[in-house]
mmCIF file of C-alpha atoms in Angstrom:
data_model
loop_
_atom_site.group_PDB
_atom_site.id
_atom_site.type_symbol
_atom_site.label_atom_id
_atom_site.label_comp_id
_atom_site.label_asym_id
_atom_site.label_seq_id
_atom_site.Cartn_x
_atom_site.Cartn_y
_atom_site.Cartn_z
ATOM 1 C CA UNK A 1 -23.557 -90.998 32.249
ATOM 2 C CA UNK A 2 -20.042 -91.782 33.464
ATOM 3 C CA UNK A 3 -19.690 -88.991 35.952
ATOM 4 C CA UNK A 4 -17.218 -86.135 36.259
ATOM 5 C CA UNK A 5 -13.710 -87.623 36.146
ATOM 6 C CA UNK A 6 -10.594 -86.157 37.298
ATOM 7 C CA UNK A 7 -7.088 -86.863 36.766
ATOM 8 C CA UNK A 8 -4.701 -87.207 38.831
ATOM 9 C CA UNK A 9 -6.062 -87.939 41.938
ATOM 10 C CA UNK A 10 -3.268 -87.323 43.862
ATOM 11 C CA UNK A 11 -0.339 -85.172 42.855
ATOM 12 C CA UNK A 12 2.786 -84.728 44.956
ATOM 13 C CA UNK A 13 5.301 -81.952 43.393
ATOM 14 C CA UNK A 14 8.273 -79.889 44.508
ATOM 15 C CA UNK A 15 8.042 -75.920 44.826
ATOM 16 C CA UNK A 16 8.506 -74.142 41.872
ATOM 17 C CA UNK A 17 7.901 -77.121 39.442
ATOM 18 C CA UNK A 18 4.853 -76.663 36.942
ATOM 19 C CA UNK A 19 1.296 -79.139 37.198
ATOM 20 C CA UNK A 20 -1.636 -79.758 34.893
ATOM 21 C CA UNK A 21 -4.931 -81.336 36.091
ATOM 22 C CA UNK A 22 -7.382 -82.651 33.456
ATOM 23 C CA UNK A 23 -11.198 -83.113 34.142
ATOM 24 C CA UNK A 24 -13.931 -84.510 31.939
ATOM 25 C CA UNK A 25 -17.264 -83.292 32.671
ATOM 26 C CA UNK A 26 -20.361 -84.800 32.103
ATOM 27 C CA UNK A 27 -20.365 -85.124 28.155
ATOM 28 C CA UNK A 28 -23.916 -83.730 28.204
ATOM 29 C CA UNK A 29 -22.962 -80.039 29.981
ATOM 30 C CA UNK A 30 -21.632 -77.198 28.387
ATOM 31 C CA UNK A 31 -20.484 -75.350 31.386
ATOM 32 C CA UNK A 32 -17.263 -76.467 33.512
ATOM 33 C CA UNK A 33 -16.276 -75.316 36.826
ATOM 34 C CA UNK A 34 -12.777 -75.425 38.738
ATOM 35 C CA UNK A 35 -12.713 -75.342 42.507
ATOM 36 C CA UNK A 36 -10.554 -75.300 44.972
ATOM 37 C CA UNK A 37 -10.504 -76.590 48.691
ATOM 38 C CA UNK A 38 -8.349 -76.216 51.247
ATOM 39 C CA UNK A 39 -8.564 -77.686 55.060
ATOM 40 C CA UNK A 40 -11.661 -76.624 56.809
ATOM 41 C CA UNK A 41 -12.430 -74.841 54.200
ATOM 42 C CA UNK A 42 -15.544 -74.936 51.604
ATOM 43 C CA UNK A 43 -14.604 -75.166 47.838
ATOM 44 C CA UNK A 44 -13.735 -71.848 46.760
ATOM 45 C CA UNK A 45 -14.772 -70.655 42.805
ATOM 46 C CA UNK A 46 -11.923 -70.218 40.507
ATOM 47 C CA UNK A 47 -12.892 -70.383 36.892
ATOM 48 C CA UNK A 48 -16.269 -71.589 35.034
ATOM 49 C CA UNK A 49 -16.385 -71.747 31.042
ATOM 50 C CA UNK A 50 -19.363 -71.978 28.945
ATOM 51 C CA UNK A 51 -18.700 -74.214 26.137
ATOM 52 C CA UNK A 52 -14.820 -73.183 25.300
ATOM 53 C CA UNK A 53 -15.158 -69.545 26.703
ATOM 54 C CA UNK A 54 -13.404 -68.823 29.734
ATOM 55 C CA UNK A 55 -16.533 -66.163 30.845
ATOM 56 C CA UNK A 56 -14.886 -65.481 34.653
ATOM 57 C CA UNK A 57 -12.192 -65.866 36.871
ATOM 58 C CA UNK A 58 -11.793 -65.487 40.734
ATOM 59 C CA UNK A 59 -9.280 -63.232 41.520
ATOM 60 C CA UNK A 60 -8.126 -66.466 43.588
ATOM 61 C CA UNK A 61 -6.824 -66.981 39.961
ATOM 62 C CA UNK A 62 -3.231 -65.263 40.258
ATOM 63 C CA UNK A 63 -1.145 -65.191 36.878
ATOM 64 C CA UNK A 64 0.071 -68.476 37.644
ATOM 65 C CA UNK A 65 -2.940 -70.711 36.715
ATOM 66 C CA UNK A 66 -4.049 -70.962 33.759
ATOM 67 C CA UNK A 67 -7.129 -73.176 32.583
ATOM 68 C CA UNK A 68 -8.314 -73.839 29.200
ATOM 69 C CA UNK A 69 -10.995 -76.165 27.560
ATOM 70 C CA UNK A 70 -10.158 -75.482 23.877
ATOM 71 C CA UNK A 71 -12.822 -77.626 22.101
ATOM 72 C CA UNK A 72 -15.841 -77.508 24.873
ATOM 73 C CA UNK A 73 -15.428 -80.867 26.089
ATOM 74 C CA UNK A 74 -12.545 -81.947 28.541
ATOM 75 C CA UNK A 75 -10.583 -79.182 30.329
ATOM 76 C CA UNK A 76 -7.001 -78.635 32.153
ATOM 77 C CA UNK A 77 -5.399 -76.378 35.216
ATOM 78 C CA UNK A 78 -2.059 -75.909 34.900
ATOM 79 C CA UNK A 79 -0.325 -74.599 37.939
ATOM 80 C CA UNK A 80 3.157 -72.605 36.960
ATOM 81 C CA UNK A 81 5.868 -72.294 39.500
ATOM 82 C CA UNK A 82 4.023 -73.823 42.267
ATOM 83 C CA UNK A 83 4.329 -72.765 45.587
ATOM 84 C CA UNK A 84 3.418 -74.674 49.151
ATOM 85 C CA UNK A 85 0.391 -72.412 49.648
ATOM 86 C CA UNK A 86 -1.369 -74.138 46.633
ATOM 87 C CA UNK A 87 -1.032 -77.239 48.365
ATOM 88 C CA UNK A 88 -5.323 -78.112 47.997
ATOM 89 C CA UNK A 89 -7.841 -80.191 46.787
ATOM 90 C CA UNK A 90 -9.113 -78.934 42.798
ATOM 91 C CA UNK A 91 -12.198 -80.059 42.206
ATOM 92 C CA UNK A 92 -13.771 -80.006 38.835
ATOM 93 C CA UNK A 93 -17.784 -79.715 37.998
ATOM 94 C CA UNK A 94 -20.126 -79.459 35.373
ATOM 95 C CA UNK A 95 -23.555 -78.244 34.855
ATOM 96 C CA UNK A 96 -26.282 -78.035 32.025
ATOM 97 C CA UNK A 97 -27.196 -74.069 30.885
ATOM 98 C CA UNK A 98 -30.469 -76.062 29.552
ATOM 99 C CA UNK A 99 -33.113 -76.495 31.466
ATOM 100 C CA UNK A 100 -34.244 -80.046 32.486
ATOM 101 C CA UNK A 101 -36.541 -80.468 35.324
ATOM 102 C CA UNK A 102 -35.159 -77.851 37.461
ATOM 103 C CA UNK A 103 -31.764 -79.258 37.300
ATOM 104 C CA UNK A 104 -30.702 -76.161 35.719
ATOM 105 C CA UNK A 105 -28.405 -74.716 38.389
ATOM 106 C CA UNK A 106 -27.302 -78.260 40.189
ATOM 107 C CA UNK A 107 -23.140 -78.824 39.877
ATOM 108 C CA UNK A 108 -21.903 -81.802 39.581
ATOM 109 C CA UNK A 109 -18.190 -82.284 41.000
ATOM 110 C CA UNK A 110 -16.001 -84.782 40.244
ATOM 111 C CA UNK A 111 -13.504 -86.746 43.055
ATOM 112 C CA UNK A 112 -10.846 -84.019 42.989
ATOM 113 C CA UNK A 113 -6.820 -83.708 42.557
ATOM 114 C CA UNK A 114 -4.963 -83.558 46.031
ATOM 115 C CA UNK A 115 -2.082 -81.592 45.256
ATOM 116 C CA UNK A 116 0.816 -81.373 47.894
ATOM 117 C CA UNK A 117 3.805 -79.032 47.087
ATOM 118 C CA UNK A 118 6.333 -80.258 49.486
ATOM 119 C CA UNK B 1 -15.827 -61.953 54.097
ATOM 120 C CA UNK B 2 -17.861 -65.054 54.795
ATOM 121 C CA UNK B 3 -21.135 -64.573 52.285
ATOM 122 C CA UNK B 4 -22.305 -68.285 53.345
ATOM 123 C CA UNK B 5 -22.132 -69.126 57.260
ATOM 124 C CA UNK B 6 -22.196 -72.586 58.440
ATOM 125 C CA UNK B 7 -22.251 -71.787 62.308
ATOM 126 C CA UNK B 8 -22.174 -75.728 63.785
ATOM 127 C CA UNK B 9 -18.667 -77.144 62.390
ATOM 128 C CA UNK B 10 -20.231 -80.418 63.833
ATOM 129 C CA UNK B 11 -23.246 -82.279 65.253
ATOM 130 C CA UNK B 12 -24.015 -85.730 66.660
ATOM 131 C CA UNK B 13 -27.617 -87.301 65.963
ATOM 132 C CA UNK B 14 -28.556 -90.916 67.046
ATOM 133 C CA UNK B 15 -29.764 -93.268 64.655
ATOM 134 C CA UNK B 16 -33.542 -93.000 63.738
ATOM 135 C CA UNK B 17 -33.347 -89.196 64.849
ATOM 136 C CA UNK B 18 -34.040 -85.969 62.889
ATOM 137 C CA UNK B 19 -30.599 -84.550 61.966
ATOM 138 C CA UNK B 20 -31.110 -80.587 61.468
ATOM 139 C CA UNK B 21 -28.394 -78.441 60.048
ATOM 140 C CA UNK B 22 -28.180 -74.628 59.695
ATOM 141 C CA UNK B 23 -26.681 -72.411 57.277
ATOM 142 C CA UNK B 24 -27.132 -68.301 56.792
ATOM 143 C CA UNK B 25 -26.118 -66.355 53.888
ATOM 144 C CA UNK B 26 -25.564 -62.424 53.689
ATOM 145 C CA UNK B 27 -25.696 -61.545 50.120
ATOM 146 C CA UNK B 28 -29.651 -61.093 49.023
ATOM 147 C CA UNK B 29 -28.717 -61.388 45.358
ATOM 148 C CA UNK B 30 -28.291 -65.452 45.682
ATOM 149 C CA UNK B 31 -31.395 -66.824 44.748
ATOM 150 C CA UNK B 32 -30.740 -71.080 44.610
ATOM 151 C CA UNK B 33 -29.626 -72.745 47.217
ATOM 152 C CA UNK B 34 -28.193 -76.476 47.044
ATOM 153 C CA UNK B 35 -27.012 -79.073 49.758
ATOM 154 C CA UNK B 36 -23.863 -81.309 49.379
ATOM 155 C CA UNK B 37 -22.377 -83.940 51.054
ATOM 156 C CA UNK B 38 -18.901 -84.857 50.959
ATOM 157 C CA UNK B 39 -17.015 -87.669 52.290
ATOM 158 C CA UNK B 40 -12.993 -88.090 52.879
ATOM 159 C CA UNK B 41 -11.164 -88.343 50.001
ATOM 160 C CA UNK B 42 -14.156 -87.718 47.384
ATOM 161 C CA UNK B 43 -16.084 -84.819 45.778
ATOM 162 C CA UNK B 44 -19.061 -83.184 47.169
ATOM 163 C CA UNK B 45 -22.516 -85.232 45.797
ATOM 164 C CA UNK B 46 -25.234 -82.983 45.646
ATOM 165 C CA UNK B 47 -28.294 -83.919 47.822
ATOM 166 C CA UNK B 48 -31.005 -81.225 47.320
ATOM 167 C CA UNK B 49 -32.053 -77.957 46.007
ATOM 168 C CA UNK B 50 -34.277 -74.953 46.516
ATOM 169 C CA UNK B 51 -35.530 -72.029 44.711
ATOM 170 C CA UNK B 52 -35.398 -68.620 46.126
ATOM 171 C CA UNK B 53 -39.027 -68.648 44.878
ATOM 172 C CA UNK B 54 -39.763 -71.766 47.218
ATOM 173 C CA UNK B 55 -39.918 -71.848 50.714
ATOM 174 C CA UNK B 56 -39.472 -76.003 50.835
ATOM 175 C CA UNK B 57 -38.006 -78.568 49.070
ATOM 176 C CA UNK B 58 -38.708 -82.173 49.738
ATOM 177 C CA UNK B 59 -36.697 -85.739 48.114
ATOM 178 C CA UNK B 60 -37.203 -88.800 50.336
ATOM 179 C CA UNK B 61 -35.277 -88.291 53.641
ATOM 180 C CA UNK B 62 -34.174 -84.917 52.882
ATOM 181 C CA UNK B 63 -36.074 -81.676 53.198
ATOM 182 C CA UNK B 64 -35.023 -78.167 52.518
ATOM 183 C CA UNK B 65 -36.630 -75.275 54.547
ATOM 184 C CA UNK B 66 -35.843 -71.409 53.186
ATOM 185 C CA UNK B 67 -36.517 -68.212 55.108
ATOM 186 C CA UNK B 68 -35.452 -65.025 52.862
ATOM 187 C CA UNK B 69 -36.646 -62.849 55.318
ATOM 188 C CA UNK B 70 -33.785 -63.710 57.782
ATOM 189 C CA UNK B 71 -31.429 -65.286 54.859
ATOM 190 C CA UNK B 72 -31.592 -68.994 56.536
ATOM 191 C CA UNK B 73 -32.305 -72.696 55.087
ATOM 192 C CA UNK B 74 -32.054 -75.304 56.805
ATOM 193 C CA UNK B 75 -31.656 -79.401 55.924
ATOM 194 C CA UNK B 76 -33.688 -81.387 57.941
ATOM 195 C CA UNK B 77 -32.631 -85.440 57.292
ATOM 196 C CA UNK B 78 -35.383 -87.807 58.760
ATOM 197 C CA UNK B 79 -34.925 -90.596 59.703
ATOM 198 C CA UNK B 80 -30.813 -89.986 60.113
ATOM 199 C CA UNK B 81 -28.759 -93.609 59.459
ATOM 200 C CA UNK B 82 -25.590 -93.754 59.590
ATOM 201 C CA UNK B 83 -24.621 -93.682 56.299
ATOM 202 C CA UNK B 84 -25.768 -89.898 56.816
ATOM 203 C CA UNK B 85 -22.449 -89.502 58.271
ATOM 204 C CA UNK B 86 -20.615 -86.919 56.559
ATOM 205 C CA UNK B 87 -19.544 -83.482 55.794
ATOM 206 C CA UNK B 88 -22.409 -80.991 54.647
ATOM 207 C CA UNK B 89 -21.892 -77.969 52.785
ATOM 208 C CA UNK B 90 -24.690 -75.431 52.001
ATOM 209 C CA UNK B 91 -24.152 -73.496 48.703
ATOM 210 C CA UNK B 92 -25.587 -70.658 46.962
ATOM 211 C CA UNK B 93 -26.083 -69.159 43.362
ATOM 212 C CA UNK B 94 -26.788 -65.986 41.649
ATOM 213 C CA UNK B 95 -28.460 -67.472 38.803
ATOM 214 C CA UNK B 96 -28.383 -64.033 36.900
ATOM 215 C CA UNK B 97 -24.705 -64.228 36.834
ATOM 216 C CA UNK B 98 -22.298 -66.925 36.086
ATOM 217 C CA UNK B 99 -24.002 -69.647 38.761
ATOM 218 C CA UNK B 100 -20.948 -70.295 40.486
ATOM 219 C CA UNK B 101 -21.658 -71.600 43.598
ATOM 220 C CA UNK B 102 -20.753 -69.866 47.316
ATOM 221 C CA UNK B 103 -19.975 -72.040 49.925
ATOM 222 C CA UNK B 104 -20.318 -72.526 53.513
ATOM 223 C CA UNK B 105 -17.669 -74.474 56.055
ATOM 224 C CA UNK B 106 -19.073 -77.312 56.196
ATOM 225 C CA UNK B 107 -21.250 -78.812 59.273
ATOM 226 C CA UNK B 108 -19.630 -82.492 59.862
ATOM 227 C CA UNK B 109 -22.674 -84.887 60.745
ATOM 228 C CA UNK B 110 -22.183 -88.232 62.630
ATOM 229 C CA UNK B 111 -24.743 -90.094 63.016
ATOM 230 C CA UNK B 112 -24.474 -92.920 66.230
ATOM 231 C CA UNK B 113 -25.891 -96.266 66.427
#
């Protein structure tokens, strides 16, 4: 068990240029969770899929992000047009839908992408 | 509006102490409540969990208290060291729906020699 990974981890970009994160979950969970954290802030929900289904997005989600995770395994953000208020910390997790010991529910996040739109 | 309250953005605990944080949530439909702890720079690490169906949750140093009746849990870390230092946020699930988690603000934890 490697871990969540998440790449970049640091992404500087200009406003209005385009940015795709890529996470790897845990290769044992079928469900996938993007996040999103800004200063003082909790992380705030903004897509989960269940295997390759996309089954909910936060309205957070405006037309500009798209995620996908088109064969149930690794997944990507991509950012269009990116303006300084998306300036935040994505964080990826993943979680089991089996149960195993009660860990059904428990996330597991991976280190994040700091992305500054300057 | 705030469905997860972490009212303490911060608290100082010496060494050896009991470290006690606090979070209430407003939305009676959560029913699973977890504990993370983040530090700069990296993802949250999850610490501990409880069932709605619980009212305590013990792992080692950590312990999990939850009172539905007035929609509180708290963490209780005992003894604190300072590797406890930290950002804590409390999180909550409606496990009939898509488990996303809720978060709280975060309670930043320092814990002095």
């Amino acid at each position: 068990d490697t871990g969540v990974s998440q790449d970049p981890r640091h992404k500087i970009t200009k406003r209005g240029q385009n940015v795709t994160f890529r996470c790897d979950p845990i290769s044992e969970h079928n469900r996938l969770y993007w996040y999103r954290q800004t200063l003082g802030q909790g992380p705030e929900f903004l897509t989960y899929f269940q295997n390759e289904a996309q089954l909910e997005k936060s309205r957070l989600l405006s037309d500009r992000f798209s995620a996908e995770r088109p064969k149930g395994s690794f997944s990507t953000l991509e950012i269009q047009r990116t303006e300084q208020g998306d300036s935040a910390m994505y964080l990826c997790a993943s979680s089991s839908s089996r149960t195993s010991g009660g860990q059904l529910y428990e996330q597991y996040f991976g280190p994040g992408t700091r992305l500054t739109v300057t | 509006d705030q469905q997860v309250k972490q009212n303490s953005p911060s608290l100082s605990v010496q060494e050896g102490r009991i470290s006690i944080l606090n979070c209430d949530y407003t939305n009676s439909m959560f029913d699973y409540f977890l504990w993370y702890k983040k530090y700069p720079a990296e993802g949250p690490t999850f610490l501990i969990s409880i069932s709605s169906i619980k009212d305590k949750n013990e792992d080692g140093r950590f312990t999990v208290f939850l009172n539905k009746s007035a929609k509180h849990l708290s963490l209780h870390i005992v003894p604190s060291q300072p590797g406890d230092s930290a950002v804590y946020f409390c999180a909550a699930s409606d496990t009939g729906t898509a488990s996303k988690l809720t978060f709280g603000t975060g309670t930043r934890l320092q814990v002095t020699l």
